[in-house]
Tab-separated table of C-alpha atoms and ligand atoms in Angstrom:
chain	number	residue	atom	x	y	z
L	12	UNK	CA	0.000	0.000	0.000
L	13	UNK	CA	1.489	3.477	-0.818
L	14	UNK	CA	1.805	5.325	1.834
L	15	UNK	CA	0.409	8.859	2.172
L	16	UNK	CA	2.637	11.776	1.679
L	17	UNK	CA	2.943	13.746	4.887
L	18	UNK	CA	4.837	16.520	3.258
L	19	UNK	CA	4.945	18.945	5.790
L	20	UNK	CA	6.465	22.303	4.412
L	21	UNK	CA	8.465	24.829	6.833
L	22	UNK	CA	9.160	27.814	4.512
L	23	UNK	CA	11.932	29.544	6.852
L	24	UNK	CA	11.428	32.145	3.837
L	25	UNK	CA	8.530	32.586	1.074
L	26	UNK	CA	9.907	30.386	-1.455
L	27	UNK	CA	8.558	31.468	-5.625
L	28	UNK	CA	8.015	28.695	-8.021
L	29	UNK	CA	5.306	27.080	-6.269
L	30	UNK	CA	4.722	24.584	-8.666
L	31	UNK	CA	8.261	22.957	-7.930
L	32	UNK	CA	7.163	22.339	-4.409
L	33	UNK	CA	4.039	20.627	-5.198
L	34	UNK	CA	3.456	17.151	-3.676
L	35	UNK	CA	1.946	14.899	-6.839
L	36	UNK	CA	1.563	11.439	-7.715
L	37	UNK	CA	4.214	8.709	-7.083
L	38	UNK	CA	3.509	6.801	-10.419
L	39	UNK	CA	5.985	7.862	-12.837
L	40	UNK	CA	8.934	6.036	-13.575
L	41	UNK	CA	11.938	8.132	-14.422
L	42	UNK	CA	13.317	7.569	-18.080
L	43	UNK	CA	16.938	8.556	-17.594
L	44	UNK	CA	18.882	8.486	-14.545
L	45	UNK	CA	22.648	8.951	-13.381
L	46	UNK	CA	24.454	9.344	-9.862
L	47	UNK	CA	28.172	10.499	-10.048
L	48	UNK	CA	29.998	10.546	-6.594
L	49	UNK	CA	31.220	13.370	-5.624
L	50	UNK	CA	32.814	13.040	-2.299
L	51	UNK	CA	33.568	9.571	-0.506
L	52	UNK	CA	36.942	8.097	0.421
L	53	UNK	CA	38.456	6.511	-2.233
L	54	UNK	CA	39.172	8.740	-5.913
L	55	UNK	CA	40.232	8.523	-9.446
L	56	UNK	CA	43.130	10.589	-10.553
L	57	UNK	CA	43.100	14.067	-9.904
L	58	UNK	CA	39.959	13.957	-7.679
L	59	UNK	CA	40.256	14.290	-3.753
L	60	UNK	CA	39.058	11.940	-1.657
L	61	UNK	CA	37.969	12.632	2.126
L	62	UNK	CA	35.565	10.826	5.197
L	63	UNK	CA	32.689	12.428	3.610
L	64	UNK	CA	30.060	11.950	0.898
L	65	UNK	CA	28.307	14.003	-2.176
L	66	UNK	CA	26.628	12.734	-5.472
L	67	UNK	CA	25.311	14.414	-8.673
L	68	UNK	CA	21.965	12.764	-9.320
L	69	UNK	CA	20.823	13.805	-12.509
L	70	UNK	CA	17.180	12.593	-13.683
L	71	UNK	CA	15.486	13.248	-16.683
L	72	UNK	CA	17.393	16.323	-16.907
L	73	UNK	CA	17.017	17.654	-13.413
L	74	UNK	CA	19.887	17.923	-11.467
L	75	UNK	CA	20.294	17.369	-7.908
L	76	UNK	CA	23.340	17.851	-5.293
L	77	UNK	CA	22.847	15.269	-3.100
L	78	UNK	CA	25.006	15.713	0.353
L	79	UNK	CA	27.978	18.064	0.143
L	80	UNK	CA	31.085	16.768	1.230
L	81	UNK	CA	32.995	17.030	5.004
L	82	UNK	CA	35.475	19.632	3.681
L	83	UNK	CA	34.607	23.264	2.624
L	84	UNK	CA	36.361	23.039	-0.816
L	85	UNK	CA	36.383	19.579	-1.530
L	86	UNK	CA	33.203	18.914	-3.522
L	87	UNK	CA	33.632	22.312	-5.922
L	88	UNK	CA	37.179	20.996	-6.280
L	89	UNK	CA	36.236	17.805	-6.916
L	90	UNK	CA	33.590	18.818	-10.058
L	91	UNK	CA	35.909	21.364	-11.546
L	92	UNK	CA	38.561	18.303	-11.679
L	93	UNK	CA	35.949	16.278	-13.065
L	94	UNK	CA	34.628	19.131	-15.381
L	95	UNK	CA	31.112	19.017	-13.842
L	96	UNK	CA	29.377	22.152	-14.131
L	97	UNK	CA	27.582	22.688	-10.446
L	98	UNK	CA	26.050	26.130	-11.087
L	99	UNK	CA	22.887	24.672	-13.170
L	100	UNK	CA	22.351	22.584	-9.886
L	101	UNK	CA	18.976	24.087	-8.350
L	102	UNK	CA	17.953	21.322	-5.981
L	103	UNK	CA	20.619	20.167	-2.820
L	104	UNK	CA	19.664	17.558	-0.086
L	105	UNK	CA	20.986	17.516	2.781
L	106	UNK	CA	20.759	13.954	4.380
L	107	UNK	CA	21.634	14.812	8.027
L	108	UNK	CA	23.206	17.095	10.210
L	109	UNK	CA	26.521	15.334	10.294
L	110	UNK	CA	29.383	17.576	9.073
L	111	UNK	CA	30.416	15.353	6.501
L	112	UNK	CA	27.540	15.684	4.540
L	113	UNK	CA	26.958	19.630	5.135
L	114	UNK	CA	30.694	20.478	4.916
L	115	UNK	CA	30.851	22.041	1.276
L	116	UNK	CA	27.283	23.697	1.623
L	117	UNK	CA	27.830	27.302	1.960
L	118	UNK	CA	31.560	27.173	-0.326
L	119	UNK	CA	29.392	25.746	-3.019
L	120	UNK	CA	26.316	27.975	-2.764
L	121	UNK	CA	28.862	30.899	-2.743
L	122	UNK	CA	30.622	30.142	-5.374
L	123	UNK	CA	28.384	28.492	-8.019
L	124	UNK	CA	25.570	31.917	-7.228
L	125	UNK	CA	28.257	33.903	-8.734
L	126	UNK	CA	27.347	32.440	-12.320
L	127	UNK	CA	23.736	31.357	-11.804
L	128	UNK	CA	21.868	33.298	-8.257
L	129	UNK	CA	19.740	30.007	-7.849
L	130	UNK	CA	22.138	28.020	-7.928
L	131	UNK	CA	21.797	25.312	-4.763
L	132	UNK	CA	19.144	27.860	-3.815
L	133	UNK	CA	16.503	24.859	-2.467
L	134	UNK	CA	17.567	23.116	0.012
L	135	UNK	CA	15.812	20.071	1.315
L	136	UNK	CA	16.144	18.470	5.049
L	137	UNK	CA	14.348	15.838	7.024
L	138	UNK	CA	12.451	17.325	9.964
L	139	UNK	CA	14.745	16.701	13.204
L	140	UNK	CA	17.651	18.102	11.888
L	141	UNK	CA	17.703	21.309	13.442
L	142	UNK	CA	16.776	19.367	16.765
L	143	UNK	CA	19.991	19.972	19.460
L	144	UNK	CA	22.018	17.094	20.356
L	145	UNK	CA	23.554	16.778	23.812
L	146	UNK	CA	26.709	14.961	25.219
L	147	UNK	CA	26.049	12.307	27.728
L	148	UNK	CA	26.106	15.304	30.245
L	149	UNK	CA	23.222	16.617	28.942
L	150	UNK	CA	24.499	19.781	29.388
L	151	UNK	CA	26.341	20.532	25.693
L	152	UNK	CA	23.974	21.711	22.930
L	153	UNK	CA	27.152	22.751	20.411
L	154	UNK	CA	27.186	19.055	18.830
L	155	UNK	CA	24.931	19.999	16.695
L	156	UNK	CA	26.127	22.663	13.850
L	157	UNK	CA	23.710	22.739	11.565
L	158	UNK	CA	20.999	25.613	12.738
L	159	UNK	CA	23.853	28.043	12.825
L	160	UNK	CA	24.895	26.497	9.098
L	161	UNK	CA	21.228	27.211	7.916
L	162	UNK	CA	21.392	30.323	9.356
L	163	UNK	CA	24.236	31.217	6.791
L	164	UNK	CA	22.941	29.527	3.945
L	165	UNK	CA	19.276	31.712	4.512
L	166	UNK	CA	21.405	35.013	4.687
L	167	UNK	CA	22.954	33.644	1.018
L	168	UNK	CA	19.280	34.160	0.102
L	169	UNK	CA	18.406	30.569	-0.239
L	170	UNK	CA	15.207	28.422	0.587
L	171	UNK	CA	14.845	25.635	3.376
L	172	UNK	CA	12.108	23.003	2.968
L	173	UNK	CA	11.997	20.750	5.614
L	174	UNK	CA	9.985	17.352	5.392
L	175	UNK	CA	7.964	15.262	7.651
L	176	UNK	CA	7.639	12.945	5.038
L	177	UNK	CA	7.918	11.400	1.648
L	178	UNK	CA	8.185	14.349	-1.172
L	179	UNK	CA	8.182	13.890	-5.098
L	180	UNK	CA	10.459	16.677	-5.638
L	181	UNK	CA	11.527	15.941	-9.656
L	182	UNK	CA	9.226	13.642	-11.908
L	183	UNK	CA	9.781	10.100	-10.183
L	184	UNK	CA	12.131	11.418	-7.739
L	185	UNK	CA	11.335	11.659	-4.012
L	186	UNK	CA	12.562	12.393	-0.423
L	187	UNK	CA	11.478	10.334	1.909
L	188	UNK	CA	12.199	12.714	4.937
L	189	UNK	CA	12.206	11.298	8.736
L	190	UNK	CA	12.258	7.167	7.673
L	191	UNK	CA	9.678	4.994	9.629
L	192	UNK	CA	12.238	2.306	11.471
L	193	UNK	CA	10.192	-0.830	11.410
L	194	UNK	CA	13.677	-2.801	11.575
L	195	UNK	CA	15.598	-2.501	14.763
L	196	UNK	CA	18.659	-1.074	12.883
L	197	UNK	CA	20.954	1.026	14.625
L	198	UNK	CA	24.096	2.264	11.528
L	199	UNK	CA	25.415	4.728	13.363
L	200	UNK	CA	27.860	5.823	15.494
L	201	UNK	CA	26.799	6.409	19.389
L	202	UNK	CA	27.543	8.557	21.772
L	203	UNK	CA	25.034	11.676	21.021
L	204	UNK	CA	21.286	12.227	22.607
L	205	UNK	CA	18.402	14.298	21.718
L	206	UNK	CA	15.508	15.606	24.698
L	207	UNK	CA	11.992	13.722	24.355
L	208	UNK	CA	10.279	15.097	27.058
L	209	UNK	CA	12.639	16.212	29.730
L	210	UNK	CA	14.736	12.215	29.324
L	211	UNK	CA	17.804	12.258	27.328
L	212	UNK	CA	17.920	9.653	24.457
L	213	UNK	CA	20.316	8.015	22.265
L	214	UNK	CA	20.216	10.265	18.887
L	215	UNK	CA	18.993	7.750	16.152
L	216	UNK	CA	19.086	10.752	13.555
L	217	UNK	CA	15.759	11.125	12.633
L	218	UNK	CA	16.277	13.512	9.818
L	219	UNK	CA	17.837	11.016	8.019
L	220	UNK	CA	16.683	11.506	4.015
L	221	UNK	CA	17.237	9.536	1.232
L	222	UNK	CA	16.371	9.822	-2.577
L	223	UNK	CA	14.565	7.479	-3.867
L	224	UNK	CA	13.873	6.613	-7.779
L	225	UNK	CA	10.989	4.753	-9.518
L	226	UNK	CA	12.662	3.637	-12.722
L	227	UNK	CA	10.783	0.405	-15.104
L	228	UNK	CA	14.048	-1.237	-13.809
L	229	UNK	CA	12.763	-1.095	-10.008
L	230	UNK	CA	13.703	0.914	-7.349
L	231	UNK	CA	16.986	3.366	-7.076
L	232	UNK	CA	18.101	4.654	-3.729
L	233	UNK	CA	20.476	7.364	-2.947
L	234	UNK	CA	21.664	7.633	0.594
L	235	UNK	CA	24.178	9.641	2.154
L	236	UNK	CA	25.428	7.475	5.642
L	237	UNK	CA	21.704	5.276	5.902
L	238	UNK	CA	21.692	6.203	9.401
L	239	UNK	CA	17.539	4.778	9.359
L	240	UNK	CA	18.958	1.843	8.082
L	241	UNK	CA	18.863	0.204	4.390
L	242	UNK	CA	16.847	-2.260	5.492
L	243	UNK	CA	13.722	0.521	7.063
L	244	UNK	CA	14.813	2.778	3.734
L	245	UNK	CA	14.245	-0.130	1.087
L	246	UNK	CA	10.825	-0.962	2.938
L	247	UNK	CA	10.161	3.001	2.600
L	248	UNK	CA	11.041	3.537	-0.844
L	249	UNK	CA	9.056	0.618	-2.064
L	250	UNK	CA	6.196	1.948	-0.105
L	251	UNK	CA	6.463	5.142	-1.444
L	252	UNK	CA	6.631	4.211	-4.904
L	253	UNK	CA	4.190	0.942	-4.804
L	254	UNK	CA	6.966	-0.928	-6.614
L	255	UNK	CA	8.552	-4.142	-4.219
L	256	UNK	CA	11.375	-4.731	-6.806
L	257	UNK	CA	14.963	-3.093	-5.230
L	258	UNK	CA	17.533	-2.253	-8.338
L	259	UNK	CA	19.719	-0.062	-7.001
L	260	UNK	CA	21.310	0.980	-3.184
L	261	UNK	CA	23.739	3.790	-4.227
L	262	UNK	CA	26.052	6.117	-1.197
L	263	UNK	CA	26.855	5.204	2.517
L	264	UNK	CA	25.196	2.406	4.269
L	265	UNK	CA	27.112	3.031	7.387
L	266	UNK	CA	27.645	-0.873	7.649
L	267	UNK	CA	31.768	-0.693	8.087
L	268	UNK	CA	31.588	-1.908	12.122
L	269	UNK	CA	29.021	-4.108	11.816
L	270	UNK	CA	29.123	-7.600	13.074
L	271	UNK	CA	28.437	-10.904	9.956
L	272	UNK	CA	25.407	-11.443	11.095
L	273	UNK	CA	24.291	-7.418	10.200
L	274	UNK	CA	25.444	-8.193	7.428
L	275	UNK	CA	23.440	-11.249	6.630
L	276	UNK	CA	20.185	-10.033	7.909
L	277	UNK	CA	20.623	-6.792	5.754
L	278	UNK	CA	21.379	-8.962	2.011
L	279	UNK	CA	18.174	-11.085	2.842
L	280	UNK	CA	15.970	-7.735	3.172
L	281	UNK	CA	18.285	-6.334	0.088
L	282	UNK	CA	17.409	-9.904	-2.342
L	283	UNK	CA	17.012	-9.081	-5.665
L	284	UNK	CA	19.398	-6.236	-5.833
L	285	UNK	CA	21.095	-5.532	-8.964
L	286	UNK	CA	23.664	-3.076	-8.471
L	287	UNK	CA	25.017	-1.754	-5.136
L	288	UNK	CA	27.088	1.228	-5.424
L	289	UNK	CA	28.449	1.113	-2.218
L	290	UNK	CA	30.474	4.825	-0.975
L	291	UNK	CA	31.459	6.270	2.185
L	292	UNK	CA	30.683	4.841	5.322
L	293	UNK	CA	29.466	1.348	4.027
L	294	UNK	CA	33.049	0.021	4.320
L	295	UNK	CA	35.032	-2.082	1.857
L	296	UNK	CA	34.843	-5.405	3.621
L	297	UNK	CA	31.279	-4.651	4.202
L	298	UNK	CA	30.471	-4.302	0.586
L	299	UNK	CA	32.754	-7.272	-0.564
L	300	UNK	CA	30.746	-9.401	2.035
L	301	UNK	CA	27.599	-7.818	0.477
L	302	UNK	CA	28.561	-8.244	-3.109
L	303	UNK	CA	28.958	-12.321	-2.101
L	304	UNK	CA	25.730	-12.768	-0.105
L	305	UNK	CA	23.848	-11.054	-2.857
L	306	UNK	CA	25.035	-12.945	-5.616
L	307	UNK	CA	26.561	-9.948	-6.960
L	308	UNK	CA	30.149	-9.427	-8.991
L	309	UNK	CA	32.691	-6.666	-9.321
L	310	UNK	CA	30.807	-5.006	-11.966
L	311	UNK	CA	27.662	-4.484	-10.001
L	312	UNK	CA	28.885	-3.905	-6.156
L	313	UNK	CA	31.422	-2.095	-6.625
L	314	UNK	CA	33.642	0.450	-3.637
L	315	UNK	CA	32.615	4.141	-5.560
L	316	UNK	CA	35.657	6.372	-5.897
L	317	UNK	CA	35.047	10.141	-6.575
L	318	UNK	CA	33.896	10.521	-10.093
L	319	UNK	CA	32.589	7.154	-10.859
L	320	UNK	CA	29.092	7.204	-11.441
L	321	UNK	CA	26.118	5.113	-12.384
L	322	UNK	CA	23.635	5.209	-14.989
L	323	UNK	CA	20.323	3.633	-15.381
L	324	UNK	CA	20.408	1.186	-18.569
L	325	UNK	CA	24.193	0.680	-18.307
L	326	UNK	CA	25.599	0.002	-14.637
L	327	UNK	CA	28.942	1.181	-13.214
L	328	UNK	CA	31.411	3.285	-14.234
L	329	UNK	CA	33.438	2.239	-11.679
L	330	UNK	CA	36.621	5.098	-13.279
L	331	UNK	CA	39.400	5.218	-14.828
L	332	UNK	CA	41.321	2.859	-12.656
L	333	UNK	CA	38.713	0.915	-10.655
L	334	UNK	CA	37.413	0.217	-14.246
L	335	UNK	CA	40.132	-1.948	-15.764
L	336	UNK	CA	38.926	-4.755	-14.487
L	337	UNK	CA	39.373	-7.049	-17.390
G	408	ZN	ZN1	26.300	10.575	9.590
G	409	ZN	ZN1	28.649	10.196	6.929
């Protein structure tokens, strides 16, 4: 049964366009898709790599900055290398609140507005991100850097939509806002809380947003860490889109200290999964073990490196050097 699009708009400003906000049907399938990483660990030559994540998602000719990278410059440094031209980029997600996803916001917004003003100028977050996070003392609110960040990126002029829900924001392209966590998943790293009522409780980063894909193929999912979990995301996205078949897991899957048996559980919910593009904070012996339990091969899990990309209808680019695989 799809579920019913809670899309719950916070306009910190009054936002024109208002046709690119509306919530529609979740029927179409996009036609032509392609995700090129941005920002993760590993790179190709002349590309910097960092602990962070980013990805171009391009579909049907809208473009899409997905995450921005832990370092200021990296992700602006990283598309001039790769002759990617940010400044038509409209649309930028912001997964979570982590700084290395948020890192290159405000370099990018400031220098791609200098050649088109609304450039990154929408910027979409899962409700819960601006929520503080406290140490274990319950006393320090400054682990949490992202209100003051938004503050920054308003005064740039831009637009903040924050979601309570699943959002078609391009043709057969949505954000599936706060993820419902029907699977006892817990990829991330401890150690921060958030107030519900006047307890403190482990932070299980309820912001957490991924983009999610209706192709004829199946289903494509972007993630930046997958702090709700691949498992509660796959289970959203095919919700969300009425379509049970999984093609694609693409970004960080925050699997890298998990024990086998994570591992296991997570490739039985993910059966049936053609390609997993696997960046970031997945982990390389994670996604080897993945690649095996699923049945897949070098060509379709592959370890993304900056500038490798995927498209739908031809798989992995997996780059220059990752690529020569024989
Ligand atoms: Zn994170
Ligand atoms: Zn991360």
């Amino acid at each position: 049964m799809k579920r019913l699009m809670a899309c719950l708009v916070l306009l910190l400003t009054c936002f024109g366009g208002a046709g690119a906000w509306a919530a529609s049907g979740g029927t179409h399938q996009a036609q032509d898709v392609r995700v090129t990483i941005l920002s993760t660990m590993l790179t190709d030559y002349g590309t910097l790599g960092e602990w962070g994540f980013a990805a171009l998602v391009e579909v049907d000719g809208r473009r899409i900055l997905f995450d921005t990278g832990g370092s200021p410059d990296v992700v602006l440094r990283n598309a001039e290398a790769l002759k990617i031209d940010l400044s038509t980029v409209e649309d930028v997600v912001i997964s979570h609140f982590h700084d290395d996803h948020t890192g290159g916001l405000l370099t990018l917004r400031k220098a791609l507005m200098q050649k088109n003003p609304n450039a990154l100028s929408r910027l979409y977050v899962g409700e819960g991100i601006f929520s503080p996070r406290y140490m274990k003392d319950g006393k320090s609110e400054s682990a949490n850097g992202f209100p003051a960040l938004a503050k920054a990126y308003l005064e740039t002029g831009g637009h903040i939509q924050q979601l309570s829900g699943p959002s078609e924001i391009a043709t057969g392209a949505w954000l599936t806002g706060p993820v419902p966590r029907g699977h006892a998943e817990t990829n991330w790293s401890p150690g921060l809380f958030v107030k519900s009522a006047a307890e403190l409780v482990p932070d299980t980063l309820r912001e957490d947003t991924s983009l999610v894909i209706a192709t004829a193929q199946g289903v494509v999912i972007v993630t930046g860490c997958g702090h709700a979990g691949i498992m509660n995301i796959a289970d959203d996205a095919k919700a969300m889109t009425g379509d049970a078949r999984l093609y694609a897991v693409i970004g960080g899957i925050h699997l890298f200290a998990k024990p086998d048996a994570v591992l296991v559980e997570t490739a039985a919910r993910l059966k049936g999964l053609s390609y997993l593009f696997a960046a970031h904070c997945t982990g390389v012996e994670a996604t080897f073990r993945l690649r095996e339990l699923l049945g897949l091969d070098r060509r379709t899990a592959v370890v993304a490196a900056v500038g490798s990309s995927f498209t739908l209808g031809k798989g992995i680019d997996a780059g220059e050097i990752a690529g020569w695989v024989g």
